[in-house]
Coordinates of N, CA and C in Angstrom, one line a residue:
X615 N 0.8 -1.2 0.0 CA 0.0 0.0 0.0 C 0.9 1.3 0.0
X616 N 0.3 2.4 -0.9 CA 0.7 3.5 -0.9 C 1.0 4.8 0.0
X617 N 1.9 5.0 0.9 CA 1.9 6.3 1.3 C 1.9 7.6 1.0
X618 N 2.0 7.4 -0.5 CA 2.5 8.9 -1.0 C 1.0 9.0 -2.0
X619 N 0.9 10.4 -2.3 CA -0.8 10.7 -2.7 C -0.5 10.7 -3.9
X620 N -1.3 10.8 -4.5 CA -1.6 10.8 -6.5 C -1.6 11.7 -6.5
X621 N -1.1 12.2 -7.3 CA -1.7 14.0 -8.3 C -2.0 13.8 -9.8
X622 N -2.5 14.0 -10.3 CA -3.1 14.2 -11.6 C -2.6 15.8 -12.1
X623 N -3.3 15.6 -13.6 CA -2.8 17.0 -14.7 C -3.7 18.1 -14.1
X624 N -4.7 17.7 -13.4 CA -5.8 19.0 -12.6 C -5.4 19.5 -11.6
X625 N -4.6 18.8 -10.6 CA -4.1 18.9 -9.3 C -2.7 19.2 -9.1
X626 N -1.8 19.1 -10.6 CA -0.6 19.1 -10.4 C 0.2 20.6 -9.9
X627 N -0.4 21.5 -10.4 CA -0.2 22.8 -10.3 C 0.2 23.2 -8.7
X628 N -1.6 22.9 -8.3 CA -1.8 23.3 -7.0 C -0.4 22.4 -6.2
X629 N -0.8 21.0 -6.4 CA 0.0 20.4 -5.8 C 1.9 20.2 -5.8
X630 N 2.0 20.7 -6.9 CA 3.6 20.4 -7.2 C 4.9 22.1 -6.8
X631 N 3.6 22.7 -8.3 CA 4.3 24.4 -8.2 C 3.8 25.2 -7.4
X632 N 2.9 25.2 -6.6 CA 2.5 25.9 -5.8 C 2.7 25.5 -4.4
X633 N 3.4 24.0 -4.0 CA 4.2 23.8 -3.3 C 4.5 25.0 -2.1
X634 N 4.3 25.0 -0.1 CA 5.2 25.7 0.0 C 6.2 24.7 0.9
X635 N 6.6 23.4 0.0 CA 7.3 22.4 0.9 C 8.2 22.3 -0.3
X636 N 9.2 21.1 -0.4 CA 10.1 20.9 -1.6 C 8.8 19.3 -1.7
X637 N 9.2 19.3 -2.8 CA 7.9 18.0 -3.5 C 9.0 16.8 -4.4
X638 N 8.6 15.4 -4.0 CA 9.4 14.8 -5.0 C 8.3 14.2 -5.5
X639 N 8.1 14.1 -6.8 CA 7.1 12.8 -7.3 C 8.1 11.8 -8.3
X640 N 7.0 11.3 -8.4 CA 7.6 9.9 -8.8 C 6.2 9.3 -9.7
X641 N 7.0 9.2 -11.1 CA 6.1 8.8 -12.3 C 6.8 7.2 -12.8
X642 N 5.4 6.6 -12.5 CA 5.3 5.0 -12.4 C 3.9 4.8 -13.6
X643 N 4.4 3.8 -13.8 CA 3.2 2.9 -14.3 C 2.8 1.4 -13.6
X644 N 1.6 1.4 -13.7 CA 1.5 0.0 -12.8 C 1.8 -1.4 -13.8
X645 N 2.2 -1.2 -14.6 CA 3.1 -2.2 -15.4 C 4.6 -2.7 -15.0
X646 N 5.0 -1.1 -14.4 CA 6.0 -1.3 -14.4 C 6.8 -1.7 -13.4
X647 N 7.9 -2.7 -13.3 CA 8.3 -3.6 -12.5 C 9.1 -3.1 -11.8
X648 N 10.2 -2.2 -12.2 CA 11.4 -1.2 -11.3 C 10.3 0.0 -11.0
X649 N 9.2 0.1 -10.7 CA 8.4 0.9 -10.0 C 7.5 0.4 -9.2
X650 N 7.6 -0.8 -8.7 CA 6.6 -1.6 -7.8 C 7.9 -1.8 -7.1
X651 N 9.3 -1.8 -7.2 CA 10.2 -2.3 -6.4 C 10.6 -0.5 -5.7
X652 N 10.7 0.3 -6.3 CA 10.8 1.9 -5.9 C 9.8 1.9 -5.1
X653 N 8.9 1.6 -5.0 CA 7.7 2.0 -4.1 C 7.9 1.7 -2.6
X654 N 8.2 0.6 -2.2 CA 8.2 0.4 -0.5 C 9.2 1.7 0.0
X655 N 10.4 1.9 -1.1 CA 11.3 2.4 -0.5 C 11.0 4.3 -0.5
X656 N 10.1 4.7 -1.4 CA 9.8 6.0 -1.2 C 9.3 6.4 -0.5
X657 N 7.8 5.1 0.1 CA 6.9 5.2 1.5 C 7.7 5.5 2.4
X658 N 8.5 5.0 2.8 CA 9.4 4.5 3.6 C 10.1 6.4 4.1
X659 N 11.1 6.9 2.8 CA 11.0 8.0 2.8 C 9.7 9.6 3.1
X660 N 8.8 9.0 2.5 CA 8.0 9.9 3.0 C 7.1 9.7 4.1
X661 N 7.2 8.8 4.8 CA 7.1 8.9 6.2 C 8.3 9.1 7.1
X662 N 9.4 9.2 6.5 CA 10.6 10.2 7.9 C 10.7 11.0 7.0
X663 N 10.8 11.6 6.4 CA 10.5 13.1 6.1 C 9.0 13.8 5.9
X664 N 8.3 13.7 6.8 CA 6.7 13.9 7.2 C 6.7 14.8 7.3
X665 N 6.2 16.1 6.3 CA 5.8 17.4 7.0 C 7.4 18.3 6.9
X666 N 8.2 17.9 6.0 CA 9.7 18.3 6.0 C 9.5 18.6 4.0
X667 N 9.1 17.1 3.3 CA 9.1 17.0 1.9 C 7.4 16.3 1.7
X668 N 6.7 16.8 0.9 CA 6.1 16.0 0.1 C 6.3 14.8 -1.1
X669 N 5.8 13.7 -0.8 CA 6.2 13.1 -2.0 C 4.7 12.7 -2.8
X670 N 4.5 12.5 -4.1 CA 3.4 12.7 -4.6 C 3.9 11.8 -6.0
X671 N 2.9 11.1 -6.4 CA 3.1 10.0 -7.4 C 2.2 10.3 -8.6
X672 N 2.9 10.0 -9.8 CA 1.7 10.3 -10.8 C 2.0 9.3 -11.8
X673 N 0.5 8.6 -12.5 CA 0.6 7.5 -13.7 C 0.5 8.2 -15.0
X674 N 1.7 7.6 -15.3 CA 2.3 8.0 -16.4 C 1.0 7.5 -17.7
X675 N 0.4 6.9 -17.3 CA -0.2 6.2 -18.5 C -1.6 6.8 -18.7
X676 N -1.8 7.3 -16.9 CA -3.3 8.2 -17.2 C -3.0 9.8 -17.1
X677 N -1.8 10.5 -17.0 CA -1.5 11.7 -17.1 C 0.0 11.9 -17.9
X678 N 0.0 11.4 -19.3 CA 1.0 11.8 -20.1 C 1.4 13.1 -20.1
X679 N 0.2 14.2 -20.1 CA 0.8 15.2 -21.1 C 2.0 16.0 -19.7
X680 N 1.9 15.3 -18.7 CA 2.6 16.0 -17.6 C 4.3 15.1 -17.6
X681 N 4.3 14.1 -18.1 CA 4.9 13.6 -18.3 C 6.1 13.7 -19.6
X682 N 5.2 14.7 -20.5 CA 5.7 15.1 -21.8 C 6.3 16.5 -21.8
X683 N 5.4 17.1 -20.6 CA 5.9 18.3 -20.0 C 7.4 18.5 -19.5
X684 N 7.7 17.8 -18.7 CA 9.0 17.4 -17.9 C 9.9 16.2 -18.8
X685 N 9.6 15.9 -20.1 CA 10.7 14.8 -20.7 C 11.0 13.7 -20.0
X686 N 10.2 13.0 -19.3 CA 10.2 12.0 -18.9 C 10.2 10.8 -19.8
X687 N 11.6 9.8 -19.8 CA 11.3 9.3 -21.2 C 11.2 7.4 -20.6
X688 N 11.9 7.2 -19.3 CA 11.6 6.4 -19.1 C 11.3 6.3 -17.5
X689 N 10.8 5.2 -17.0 CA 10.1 4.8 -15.1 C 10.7 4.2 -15.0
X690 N 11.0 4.0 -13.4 CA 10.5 5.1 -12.3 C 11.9 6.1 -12.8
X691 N 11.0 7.8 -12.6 CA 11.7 8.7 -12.7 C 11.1 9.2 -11.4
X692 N 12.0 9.9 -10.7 CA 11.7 11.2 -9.4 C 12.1 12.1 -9.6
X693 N 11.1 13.2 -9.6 CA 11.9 14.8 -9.8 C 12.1 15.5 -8.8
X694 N 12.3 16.3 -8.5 CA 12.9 16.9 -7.4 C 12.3 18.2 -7.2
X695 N 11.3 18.9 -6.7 CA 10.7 20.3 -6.9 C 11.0 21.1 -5.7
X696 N 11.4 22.4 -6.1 CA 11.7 23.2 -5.4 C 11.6 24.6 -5.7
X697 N 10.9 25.2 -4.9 CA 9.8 25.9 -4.7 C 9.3 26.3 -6.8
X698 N 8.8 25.0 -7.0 CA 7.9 25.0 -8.0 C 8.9 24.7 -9.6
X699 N 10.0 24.5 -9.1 CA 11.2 24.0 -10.1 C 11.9 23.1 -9.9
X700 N 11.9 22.4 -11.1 CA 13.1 20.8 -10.7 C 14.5 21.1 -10.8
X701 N 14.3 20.9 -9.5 CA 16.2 20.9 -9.6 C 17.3 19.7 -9.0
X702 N 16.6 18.6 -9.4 CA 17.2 16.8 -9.4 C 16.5 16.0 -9.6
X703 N 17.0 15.0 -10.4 CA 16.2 13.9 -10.6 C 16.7 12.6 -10.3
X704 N 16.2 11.2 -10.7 CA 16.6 10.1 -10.7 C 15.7 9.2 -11.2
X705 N 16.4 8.6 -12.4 CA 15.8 7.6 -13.4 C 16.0 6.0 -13.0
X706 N 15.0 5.5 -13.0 CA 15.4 4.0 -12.3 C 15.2 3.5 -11.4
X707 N 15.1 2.2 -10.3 CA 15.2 1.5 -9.5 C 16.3 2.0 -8.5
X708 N 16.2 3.2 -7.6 CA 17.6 3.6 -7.2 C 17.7 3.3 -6.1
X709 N 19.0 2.7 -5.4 CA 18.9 2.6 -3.8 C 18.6 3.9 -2.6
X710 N 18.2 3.2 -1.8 CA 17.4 4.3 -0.6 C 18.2 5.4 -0.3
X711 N 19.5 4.8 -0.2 CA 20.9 5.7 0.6 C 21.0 6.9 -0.6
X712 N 20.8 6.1 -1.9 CA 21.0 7.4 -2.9 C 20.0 8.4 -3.0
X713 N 18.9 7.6 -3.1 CA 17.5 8.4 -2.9 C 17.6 9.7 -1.6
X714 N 18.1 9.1 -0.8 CA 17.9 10.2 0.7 C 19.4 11.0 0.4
X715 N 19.8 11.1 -0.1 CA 21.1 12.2 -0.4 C 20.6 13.3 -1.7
X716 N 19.3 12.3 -2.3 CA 19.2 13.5 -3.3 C 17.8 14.1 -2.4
X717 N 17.2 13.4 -1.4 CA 16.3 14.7 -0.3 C 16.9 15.3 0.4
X718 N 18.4 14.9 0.9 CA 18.3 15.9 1.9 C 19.2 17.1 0.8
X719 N 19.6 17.0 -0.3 CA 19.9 18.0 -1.2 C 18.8 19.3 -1.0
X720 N 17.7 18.4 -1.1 CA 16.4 19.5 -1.4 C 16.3 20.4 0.2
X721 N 16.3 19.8 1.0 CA 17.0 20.1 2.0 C 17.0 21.6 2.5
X722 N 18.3 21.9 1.9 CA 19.7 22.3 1.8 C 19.2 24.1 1.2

């Protein structure tokens, strides 16, 4: 089960750029296999960083054009938003230790 909330192309605004936290999402497809394995480990993350980072998830397959927006070419991608601009990413199945060096970047 999921800890981190869905945002959609209606919600993404409010929820991403209008941000007044740093926001990571993370664009998955439920096909996809290095994003069912990314998932425990993000929960994981956004529950110790609670109220510090938002993390927020969005499917790639039911909100492309957000996806097309940011050049997302392959999943699991995480972007990194801060105060309403990306400024890091990470493409892939990435370990946690790396994952939490590119939050506490956001941090920073």
């Amino acid at each position: 089960m999921s800890t981190t909330a869905a945002t959609t192309q209606q919600t993404f605004e409010a929820d991403v750029i209008k941000s007044d936290q740093p926001v990571v999402v993370d664009f998955w497809a439920e096909w996809c296999g290095p994003c069912k394995f990314l998932e425990p480990v993000v929960n994981e993350l956004a529950i110790e960083y609670a109220g510090k980072v938002k993390f927020l998830k969005i499917n790639v397959d039911e909100h492309g054009s957000i996806s097309q927006q940011y050049a997302v070419m392959s999943i699991p991608t995480l972007l990194f938003f801060k105060h309403g601009k990306v400024v890091d990413s990470t493409v892939g199945a990435v370990p946690k230790d790396e994952l939490k060096s590119h939050v506490e970047k956001l941090l920073k």
